[in-house]
mmCIF file of C-alpha atoms in Angstrom:
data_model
loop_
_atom_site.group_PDB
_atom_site.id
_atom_site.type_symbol
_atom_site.label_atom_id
_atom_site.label_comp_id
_atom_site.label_asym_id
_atom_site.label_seq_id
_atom_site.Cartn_x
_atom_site.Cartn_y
_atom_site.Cartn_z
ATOM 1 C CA UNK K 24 0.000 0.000 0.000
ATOM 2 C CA UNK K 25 2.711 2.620 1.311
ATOM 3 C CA UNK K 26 4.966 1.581 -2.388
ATOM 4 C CA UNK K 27 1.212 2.731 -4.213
ATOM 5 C CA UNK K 28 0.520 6.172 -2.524
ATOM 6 C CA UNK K 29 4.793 6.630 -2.989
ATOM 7 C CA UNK K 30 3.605 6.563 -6.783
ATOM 8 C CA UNK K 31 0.707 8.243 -7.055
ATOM 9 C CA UNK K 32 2.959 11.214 -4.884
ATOM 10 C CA UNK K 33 5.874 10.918 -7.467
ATOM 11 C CA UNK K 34 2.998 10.756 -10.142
ATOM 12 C CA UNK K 35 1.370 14.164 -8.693
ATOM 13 C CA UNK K 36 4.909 15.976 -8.403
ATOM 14 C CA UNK K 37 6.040 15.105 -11.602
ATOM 15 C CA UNK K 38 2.912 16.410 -12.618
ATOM 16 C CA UNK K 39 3.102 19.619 -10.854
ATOM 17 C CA UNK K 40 6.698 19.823 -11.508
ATOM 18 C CA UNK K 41 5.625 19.623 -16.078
ATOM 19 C CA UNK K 42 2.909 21.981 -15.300
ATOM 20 C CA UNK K 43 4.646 24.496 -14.243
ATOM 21 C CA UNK K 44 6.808 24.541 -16.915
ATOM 22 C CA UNK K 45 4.521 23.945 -19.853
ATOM 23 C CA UNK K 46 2.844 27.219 -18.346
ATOM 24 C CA UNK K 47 5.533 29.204 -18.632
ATOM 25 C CA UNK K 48 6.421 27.767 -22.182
ATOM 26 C CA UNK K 49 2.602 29.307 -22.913
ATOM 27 C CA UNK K 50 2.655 32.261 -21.608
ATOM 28 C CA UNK K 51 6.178 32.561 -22.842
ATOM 29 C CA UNK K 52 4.796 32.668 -26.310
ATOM 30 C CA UNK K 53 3.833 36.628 -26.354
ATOM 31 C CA UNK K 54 1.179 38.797 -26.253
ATOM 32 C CA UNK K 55 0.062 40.739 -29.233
ATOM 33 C CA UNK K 56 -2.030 44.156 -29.795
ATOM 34 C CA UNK K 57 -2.847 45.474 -34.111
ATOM 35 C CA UNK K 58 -2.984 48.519 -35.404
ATOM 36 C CA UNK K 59 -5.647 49.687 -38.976
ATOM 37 C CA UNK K 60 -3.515 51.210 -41.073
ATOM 38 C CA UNK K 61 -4.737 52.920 -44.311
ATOM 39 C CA UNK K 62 -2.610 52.937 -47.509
ATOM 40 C CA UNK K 63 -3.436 55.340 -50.477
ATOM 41 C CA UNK K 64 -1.756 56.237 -53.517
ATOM 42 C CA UNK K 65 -3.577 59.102 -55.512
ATOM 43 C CA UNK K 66 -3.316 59.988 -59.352
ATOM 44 C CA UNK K 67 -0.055 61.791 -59.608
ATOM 45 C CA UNK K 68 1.100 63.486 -63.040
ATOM 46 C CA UNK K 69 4.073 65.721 -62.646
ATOM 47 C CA UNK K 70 5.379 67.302 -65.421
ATOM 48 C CA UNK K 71 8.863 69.958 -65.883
ATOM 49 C CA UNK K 72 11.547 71.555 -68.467
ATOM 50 C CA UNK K 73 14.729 72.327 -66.885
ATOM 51 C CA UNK K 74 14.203 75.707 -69.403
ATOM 52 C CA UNK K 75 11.850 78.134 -67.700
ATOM 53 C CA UNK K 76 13.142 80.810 -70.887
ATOM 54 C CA UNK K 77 15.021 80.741 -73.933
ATOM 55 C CA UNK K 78 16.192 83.188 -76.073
ATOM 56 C CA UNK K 79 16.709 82.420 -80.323
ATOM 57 C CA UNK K 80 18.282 85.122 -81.684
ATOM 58 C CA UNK K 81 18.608 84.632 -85.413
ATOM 59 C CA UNK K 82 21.535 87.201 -86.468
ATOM 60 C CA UNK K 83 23.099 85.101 -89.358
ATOM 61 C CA UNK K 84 22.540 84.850 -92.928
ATOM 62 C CA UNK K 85 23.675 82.733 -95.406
ATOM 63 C CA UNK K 86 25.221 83.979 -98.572
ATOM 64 C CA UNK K 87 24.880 80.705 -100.025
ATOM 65 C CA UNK K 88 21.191 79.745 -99.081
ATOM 66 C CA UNK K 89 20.259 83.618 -99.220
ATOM 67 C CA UNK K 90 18.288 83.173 -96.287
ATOM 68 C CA UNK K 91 18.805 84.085 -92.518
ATOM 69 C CA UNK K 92 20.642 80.868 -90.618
ATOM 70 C CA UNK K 93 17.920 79.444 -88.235
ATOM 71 C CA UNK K 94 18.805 79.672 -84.177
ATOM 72 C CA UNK K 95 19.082 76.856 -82.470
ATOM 73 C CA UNK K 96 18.467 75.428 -78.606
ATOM 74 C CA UNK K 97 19.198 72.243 -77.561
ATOM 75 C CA UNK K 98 19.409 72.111 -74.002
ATOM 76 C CA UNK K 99 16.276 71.577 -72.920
ATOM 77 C CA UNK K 100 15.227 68.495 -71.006
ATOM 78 C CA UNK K 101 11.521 67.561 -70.530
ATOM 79 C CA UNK K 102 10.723 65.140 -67.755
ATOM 80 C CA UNK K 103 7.441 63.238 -66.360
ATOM 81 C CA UNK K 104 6.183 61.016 -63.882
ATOM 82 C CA UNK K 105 3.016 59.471 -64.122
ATOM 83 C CA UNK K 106 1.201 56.345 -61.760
ATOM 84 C CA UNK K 107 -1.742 56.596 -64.231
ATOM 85 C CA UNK K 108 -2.573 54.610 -67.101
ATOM 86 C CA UNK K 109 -2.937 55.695 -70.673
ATOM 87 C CA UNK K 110 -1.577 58.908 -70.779
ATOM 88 C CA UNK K 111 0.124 61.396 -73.311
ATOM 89 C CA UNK K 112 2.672 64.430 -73.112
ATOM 90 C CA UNK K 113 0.879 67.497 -75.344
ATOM 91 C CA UNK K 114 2.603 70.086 -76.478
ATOM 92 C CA UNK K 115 1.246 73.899 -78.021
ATOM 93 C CA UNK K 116 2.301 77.485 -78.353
ATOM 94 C CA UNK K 117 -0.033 80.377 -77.575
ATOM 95 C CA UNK K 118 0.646 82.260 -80.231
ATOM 96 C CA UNK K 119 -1.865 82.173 -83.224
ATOM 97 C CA UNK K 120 -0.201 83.239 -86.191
ATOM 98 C CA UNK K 121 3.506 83.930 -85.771
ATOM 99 C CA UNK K 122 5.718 85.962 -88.073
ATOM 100 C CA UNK K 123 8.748 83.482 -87.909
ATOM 101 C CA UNK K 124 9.080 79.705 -87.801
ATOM 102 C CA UNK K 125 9.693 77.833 -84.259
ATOM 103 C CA UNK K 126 10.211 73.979 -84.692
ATOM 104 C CA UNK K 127 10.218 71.456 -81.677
ATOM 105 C CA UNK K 128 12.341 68.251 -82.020
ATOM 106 C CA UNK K 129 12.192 66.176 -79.575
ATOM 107 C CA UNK K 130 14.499 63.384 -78.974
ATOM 108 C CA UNK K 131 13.618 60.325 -76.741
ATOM 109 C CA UNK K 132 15.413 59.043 -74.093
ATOM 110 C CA UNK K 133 14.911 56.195 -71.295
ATOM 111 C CA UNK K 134 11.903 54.565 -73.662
ATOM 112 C CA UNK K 135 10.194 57.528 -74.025
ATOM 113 C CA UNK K 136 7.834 56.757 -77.359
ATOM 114 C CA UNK K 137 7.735 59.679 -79.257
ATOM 115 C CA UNK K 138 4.779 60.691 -81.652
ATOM 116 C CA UNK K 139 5.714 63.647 -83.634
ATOM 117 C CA UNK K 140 9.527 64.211 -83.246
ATOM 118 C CA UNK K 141 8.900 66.900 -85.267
ATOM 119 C CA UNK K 142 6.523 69.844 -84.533
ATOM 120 C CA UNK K 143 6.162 72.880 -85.962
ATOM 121 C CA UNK K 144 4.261 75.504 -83.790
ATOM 122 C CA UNK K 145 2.794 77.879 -86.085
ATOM 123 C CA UNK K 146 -0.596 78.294 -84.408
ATOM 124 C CA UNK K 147 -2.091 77.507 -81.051
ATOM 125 C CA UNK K 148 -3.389 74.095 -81.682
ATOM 126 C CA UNK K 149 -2.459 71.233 -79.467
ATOM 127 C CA UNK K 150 0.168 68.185 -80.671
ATOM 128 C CA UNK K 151 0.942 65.112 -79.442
ATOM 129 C CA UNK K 152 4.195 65.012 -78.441
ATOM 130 C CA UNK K 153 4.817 61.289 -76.551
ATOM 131 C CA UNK K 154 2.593 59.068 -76.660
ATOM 132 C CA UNK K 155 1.634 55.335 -74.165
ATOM 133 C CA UNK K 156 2.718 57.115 -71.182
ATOM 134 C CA UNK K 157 1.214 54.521 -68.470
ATOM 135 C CA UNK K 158 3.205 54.506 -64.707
ATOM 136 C CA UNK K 159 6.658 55.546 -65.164
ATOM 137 C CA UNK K 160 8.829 58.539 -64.944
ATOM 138 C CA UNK K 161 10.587 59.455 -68.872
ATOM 139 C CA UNK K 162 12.387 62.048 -70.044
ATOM 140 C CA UNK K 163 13.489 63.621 -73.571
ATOM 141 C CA UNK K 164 15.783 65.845 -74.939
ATOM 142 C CA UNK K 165 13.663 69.168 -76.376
ATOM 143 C CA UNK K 166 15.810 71.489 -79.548
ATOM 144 C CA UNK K 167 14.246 74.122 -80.260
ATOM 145 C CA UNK K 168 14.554 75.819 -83.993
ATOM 146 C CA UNK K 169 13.371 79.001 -84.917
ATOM 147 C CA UNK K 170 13.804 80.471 -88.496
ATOM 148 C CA UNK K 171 12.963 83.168 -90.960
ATOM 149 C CA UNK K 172 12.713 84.298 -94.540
ATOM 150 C CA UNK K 173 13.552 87.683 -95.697
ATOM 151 C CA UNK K 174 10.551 88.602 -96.418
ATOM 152 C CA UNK K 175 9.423 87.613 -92.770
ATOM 153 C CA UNK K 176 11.423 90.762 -91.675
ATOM 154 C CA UNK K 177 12.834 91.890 -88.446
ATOM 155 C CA UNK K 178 11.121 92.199 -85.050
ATOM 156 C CA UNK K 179 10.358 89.698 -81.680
ATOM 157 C CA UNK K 180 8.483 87.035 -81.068
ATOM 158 C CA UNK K 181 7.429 85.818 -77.724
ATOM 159 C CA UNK K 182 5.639 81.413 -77.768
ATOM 160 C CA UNK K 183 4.316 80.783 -74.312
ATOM 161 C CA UNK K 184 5.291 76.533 -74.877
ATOM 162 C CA UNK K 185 2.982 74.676 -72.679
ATOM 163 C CA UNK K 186 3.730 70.525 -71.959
ATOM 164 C CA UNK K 187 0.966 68.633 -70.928
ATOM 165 C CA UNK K 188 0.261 64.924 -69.530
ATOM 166 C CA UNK K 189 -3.195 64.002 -70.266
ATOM 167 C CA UNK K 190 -5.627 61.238 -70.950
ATOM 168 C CA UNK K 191 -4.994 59.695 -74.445
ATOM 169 C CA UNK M 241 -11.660 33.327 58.564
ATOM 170 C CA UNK M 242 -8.239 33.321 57.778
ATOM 171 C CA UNK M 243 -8.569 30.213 55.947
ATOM 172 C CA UNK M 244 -11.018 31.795 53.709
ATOM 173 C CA UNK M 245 -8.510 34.684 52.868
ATOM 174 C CA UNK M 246 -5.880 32.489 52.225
ATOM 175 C CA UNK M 247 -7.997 30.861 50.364
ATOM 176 C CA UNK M 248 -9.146 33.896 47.896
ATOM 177 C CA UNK M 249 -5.517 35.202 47.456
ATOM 178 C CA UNK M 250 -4.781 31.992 46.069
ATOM 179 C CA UNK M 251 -7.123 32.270 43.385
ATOM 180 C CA UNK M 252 -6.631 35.514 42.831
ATOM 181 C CA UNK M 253 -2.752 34.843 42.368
ATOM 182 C CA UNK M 254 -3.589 31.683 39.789
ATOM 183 C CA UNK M 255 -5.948 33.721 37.900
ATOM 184 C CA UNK M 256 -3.515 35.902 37.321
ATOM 185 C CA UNK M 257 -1.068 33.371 36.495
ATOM 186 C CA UNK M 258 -3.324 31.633 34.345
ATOM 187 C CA UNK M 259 -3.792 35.215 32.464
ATOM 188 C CA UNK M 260 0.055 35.677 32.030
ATOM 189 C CA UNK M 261 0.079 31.873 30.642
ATOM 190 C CA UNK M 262 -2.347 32.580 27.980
ATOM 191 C CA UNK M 263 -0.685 35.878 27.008
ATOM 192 C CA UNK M 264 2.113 34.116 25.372
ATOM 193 C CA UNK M 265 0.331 31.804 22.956
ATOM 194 C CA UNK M 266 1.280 32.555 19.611
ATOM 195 C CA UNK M 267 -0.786 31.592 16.252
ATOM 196 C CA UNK M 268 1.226 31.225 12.573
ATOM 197 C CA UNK M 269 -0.012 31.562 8.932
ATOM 198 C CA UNK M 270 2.576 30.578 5.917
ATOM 199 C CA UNK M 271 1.480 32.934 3.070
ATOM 200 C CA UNK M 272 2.895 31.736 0.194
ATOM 201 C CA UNK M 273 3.684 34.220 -3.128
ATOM 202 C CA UNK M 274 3.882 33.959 -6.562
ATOM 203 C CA UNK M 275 4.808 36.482 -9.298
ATOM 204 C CA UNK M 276 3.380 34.803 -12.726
ATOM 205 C CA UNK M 277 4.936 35.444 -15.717
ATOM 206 C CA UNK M 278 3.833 39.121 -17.113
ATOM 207 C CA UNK M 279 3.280 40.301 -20.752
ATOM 208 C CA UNK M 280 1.219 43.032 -21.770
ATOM 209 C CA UNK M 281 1.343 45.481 -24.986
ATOM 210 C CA UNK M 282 -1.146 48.039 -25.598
ATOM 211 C CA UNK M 283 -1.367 50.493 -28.932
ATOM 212 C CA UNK M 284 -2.464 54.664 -28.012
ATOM 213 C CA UNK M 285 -4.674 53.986 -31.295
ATOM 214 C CA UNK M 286 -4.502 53.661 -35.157
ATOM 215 C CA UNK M 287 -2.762 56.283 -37.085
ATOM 216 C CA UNK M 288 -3.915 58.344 -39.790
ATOM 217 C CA UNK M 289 -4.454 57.439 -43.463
ATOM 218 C CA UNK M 290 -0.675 57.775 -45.465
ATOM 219 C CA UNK M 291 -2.241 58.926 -48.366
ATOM 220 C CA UNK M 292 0.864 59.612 -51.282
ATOM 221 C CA UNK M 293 -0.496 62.738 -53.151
ATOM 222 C CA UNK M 294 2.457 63.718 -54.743
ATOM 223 C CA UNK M 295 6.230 63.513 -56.451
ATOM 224 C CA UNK M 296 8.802 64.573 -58.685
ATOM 225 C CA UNK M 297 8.787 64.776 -62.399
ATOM 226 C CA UNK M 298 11.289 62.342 -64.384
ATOM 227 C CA UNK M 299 11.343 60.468 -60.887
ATOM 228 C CA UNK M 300 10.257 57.075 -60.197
ATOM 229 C CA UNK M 301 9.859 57.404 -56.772
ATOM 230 C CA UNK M 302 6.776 59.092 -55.212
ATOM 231 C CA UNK M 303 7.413 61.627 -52.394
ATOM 232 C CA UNK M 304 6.692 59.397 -48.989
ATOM 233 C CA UNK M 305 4.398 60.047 -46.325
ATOM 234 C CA UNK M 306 4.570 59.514 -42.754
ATOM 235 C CA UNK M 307 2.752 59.251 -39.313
ATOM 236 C CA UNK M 308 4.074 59.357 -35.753
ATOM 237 C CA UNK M 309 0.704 59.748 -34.419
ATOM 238 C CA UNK M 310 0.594 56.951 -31.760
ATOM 239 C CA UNK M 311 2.351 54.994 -29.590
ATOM 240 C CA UNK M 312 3.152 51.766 -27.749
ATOM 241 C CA UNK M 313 3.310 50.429 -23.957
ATOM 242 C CA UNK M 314 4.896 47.307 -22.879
ATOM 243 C CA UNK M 315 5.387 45.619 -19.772
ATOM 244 C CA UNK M 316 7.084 42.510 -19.081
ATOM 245 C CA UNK M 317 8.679 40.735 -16.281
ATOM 246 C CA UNK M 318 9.904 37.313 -18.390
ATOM 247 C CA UNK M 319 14.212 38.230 -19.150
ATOM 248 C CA UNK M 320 15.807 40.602 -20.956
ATOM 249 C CA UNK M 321 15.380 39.184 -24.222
ATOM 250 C CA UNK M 322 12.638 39.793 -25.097
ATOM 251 C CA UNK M 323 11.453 41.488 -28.564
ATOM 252 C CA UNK M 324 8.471 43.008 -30.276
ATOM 253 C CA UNK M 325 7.905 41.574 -33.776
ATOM 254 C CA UNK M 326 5.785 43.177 -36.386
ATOM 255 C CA UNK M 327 3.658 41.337 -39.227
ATOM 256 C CA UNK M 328 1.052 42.789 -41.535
ATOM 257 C CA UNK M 329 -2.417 40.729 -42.583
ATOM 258 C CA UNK M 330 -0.988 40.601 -46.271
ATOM 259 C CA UNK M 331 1.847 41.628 -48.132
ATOM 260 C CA UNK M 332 2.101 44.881 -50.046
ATOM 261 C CA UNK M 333 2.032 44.910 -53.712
ATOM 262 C CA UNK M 334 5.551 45.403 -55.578
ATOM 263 C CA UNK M 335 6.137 48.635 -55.562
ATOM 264 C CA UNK M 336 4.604 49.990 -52.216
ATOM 265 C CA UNK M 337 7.191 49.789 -49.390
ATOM 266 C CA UNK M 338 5.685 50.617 -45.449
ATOM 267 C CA UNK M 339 8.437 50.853 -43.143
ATOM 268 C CA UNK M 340 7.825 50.837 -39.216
ATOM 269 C CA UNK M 341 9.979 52.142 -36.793
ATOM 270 C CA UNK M 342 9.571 51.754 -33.353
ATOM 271 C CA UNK M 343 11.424 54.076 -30.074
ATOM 272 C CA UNK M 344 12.488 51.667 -27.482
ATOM 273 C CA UNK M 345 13.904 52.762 -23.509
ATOM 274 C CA UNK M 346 14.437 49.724 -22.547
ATOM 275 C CA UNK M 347 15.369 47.979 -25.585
ATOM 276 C CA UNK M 348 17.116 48.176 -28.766
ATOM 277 C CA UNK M 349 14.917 49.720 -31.518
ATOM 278 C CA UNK M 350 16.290 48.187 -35.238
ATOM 279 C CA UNK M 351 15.563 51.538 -36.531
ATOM 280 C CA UNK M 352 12.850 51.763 -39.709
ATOM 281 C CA UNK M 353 12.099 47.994 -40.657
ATOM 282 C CA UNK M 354 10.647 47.633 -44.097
ATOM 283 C CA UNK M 355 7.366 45.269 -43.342
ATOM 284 C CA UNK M 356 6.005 45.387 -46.389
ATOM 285 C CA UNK M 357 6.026 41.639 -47.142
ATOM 286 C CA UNK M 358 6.107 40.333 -43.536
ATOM 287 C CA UNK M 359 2.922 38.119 -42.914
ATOM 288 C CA UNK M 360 2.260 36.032 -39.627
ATOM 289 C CA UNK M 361 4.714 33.511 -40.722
ATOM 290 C CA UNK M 362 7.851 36.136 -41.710
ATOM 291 C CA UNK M 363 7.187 38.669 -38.610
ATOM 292 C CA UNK M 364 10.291 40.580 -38.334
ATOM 293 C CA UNK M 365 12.430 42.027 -35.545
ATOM 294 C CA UNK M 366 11.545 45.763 -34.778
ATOM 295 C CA UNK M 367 12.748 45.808 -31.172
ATOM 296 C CA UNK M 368 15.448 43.167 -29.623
ATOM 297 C CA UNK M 369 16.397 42.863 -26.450
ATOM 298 C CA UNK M 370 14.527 44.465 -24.050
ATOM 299 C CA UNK M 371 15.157 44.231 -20.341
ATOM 300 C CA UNK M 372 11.996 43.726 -17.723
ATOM 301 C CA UNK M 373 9.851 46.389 -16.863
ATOM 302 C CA UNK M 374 7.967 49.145 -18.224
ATOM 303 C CA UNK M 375 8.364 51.127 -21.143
ATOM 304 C CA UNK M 376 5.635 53.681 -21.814
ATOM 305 C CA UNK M 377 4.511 55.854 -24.690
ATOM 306 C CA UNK M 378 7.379 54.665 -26.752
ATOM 307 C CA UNK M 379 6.116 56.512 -30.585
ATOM 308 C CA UNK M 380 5.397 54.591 -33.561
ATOM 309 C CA UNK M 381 6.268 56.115 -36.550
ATOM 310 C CA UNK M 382 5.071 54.457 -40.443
ATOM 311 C CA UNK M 383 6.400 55.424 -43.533
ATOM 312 C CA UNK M 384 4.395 54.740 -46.954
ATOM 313 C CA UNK M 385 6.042 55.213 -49.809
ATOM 314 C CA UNK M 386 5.213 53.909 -53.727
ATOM 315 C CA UNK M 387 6.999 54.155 -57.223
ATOM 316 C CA UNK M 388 5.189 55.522 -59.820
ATOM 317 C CA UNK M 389 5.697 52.833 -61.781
ATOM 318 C CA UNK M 390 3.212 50.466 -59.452
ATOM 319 C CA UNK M 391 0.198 52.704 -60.295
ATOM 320 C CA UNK M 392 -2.545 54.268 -58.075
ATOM 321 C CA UNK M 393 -3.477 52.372 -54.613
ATOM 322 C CA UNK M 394 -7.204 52.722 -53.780
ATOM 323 C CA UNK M 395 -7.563 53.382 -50.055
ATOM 324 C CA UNK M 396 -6.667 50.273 -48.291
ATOM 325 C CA UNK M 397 -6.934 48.923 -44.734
ATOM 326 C CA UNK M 398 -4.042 46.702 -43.574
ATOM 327 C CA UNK M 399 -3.712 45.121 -39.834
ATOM 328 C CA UNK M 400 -0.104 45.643 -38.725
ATOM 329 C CA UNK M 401 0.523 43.055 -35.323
ATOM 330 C CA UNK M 402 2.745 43.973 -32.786
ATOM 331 C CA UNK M 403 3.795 41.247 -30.768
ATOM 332 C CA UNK M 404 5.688 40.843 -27.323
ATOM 333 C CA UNK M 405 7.450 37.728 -27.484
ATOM 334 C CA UNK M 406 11.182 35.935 -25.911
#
């Protein structure tokens, strides 16, 4: 009888004893608390030249041609980021009939597709300039030529150029 | 006569013998204590939406946003290795990074931890080794950011878990 309680005690303290520490492996386990978060990412379409002005001064003239040389600016850099899809760079002058000529060439770089790499801005009208502009930033190189005939004369010219990423 | 005197200062002089006896008698409790193992971690609240709104042109990378709105308490009496873990509900998109950073006093805060792909099963380290006690109003701070490239996010809800753990 006395060798059956001994191992029902050694039972109980061995119990006790696995208890214990199976508790403290549980509660070892951590406690947690959450935080709601909320995520957004608006529409964003930025658009820039590295050119606010430029001057083309056309003071040359070729004896050979018989016409005035054309001035030239290449150091213009347009650049765009877009996270929407479908969109297109636009490009237009403000003036309406200008005297003298004022050609835009643009040249692509970084996969920029380019629609017209040619444009001639002789009224106000709106081009396409780049087109499949969907989520990524691009950039291209913008020369700017301006010429005249003799019989255009003399005088200044002032082409507000306005670059614009829309919805194709 | 005398017999009966003698006879009442002897009881008087037991009685107060008896008295002095009893004032000796002592009683015992054993009171036994126990100090279970403590973890507790409580959030001051959810931040405020990160909402990206804006960025640079011919740059990839939208302009980030942040919050350092709320906080976190923690007490713990288990070591002094103990860490907070964080883990969202579900991963971020490509393209979407959220980084947390958490202050730590009695611990050693990893700085921002990108957490953008940790789930419940890839919960990383955000503070290590933090000795017992109390460390209150310790700030949270979040920091959204996105690449152009990954497109517009429509306002989204994501559970970030913060847990205490050895």
């Amino acid at each position: 009888m006395n060798v059956r309680y001994r191992h029902i005690a050694k039972g109980f303290w061995r119990l006790l004893f696995f208890g214990v520490i199976f508790s403290q492996f549980v509660r070892a386990q951590g406690v947690n608390t959450q935080q709601v978060i909320t995520l957004q990412v608006v529409e964003l379409n930025k658009i820039g030249i590295n050119l606010n002005t430029v001057n083309l001064l056309i003071d040359q003239a070729s004896f050979e041609q018989g016409q005035p040389l054309p001035a030239e600016n290449s150091d213009g850099t347009l650049v765009w980021t877009t996270n929407g899809d479908n969109k297109k760079i636009t490009v237009s002058s403000n003036q309406t009939s200008p005297r003298f000529t004022l050609k835009l060439i643009a040249q692509p770089e970084n996969n920029a597709d380019i629609a017209a790499p040619e444009i001639t801005l002789n009224d106000n009208t709106i081009h396409d300039l780049v087109m499949g502009v969907s989520r990524r930033s691009g950039k291209c190189r913008i020369r700017l030529n301006a010429s005249a005939t003799l019989s255009d004369g003399v005088g200044i010219e002032n082409h507000v150029i306005t670059y614009t990423i829309t919805s194709s | 006569m005398k017999q009966i005197l003698i006879t009442l200062t002897l009881v008087v002089l037991s009685s107060i013998l008896i008295e002095t006896a009893f004032a000796q008698v002592t009683a015992t409790q054993s009171v036994s204590l126990t100090v279970n193992t403590v973890y507790k971690i409580a959030t001051s609240g959810n931040p405020g939406a990160l909402t990206v709104t804006t960025g640079s042109a011919g740059t990839d990378a939208l302009t980030s946003v942040s919050d350092n709105s709320t906080s976190y308490s923690i007490t713990q009496n288990f070591g002094n290795t103990v860490k907070i873990t964080a883990n969202l509900d579900a991963a971020l998109s490509a393209g979407y990074t959220l980084q947390l950073n958490l202050a730590s006093s009695k611990g050693t805060s990893a700085g921002s931890v990108d957490i953008s792909n940790a789930t419940s099963g890839s919960a990383v380290n955000v503070v290590t080794a933090i000795a017992k006690g109390a460390d209150a109003s310790q700030a949270i701070g979040y920091t959204f950011s996105a690449l152009a490239s990954a497109g517009t996010l429509a306002s989204t809800s994501k559970t970030v878990t913060l847990t205490l753990t050895n």
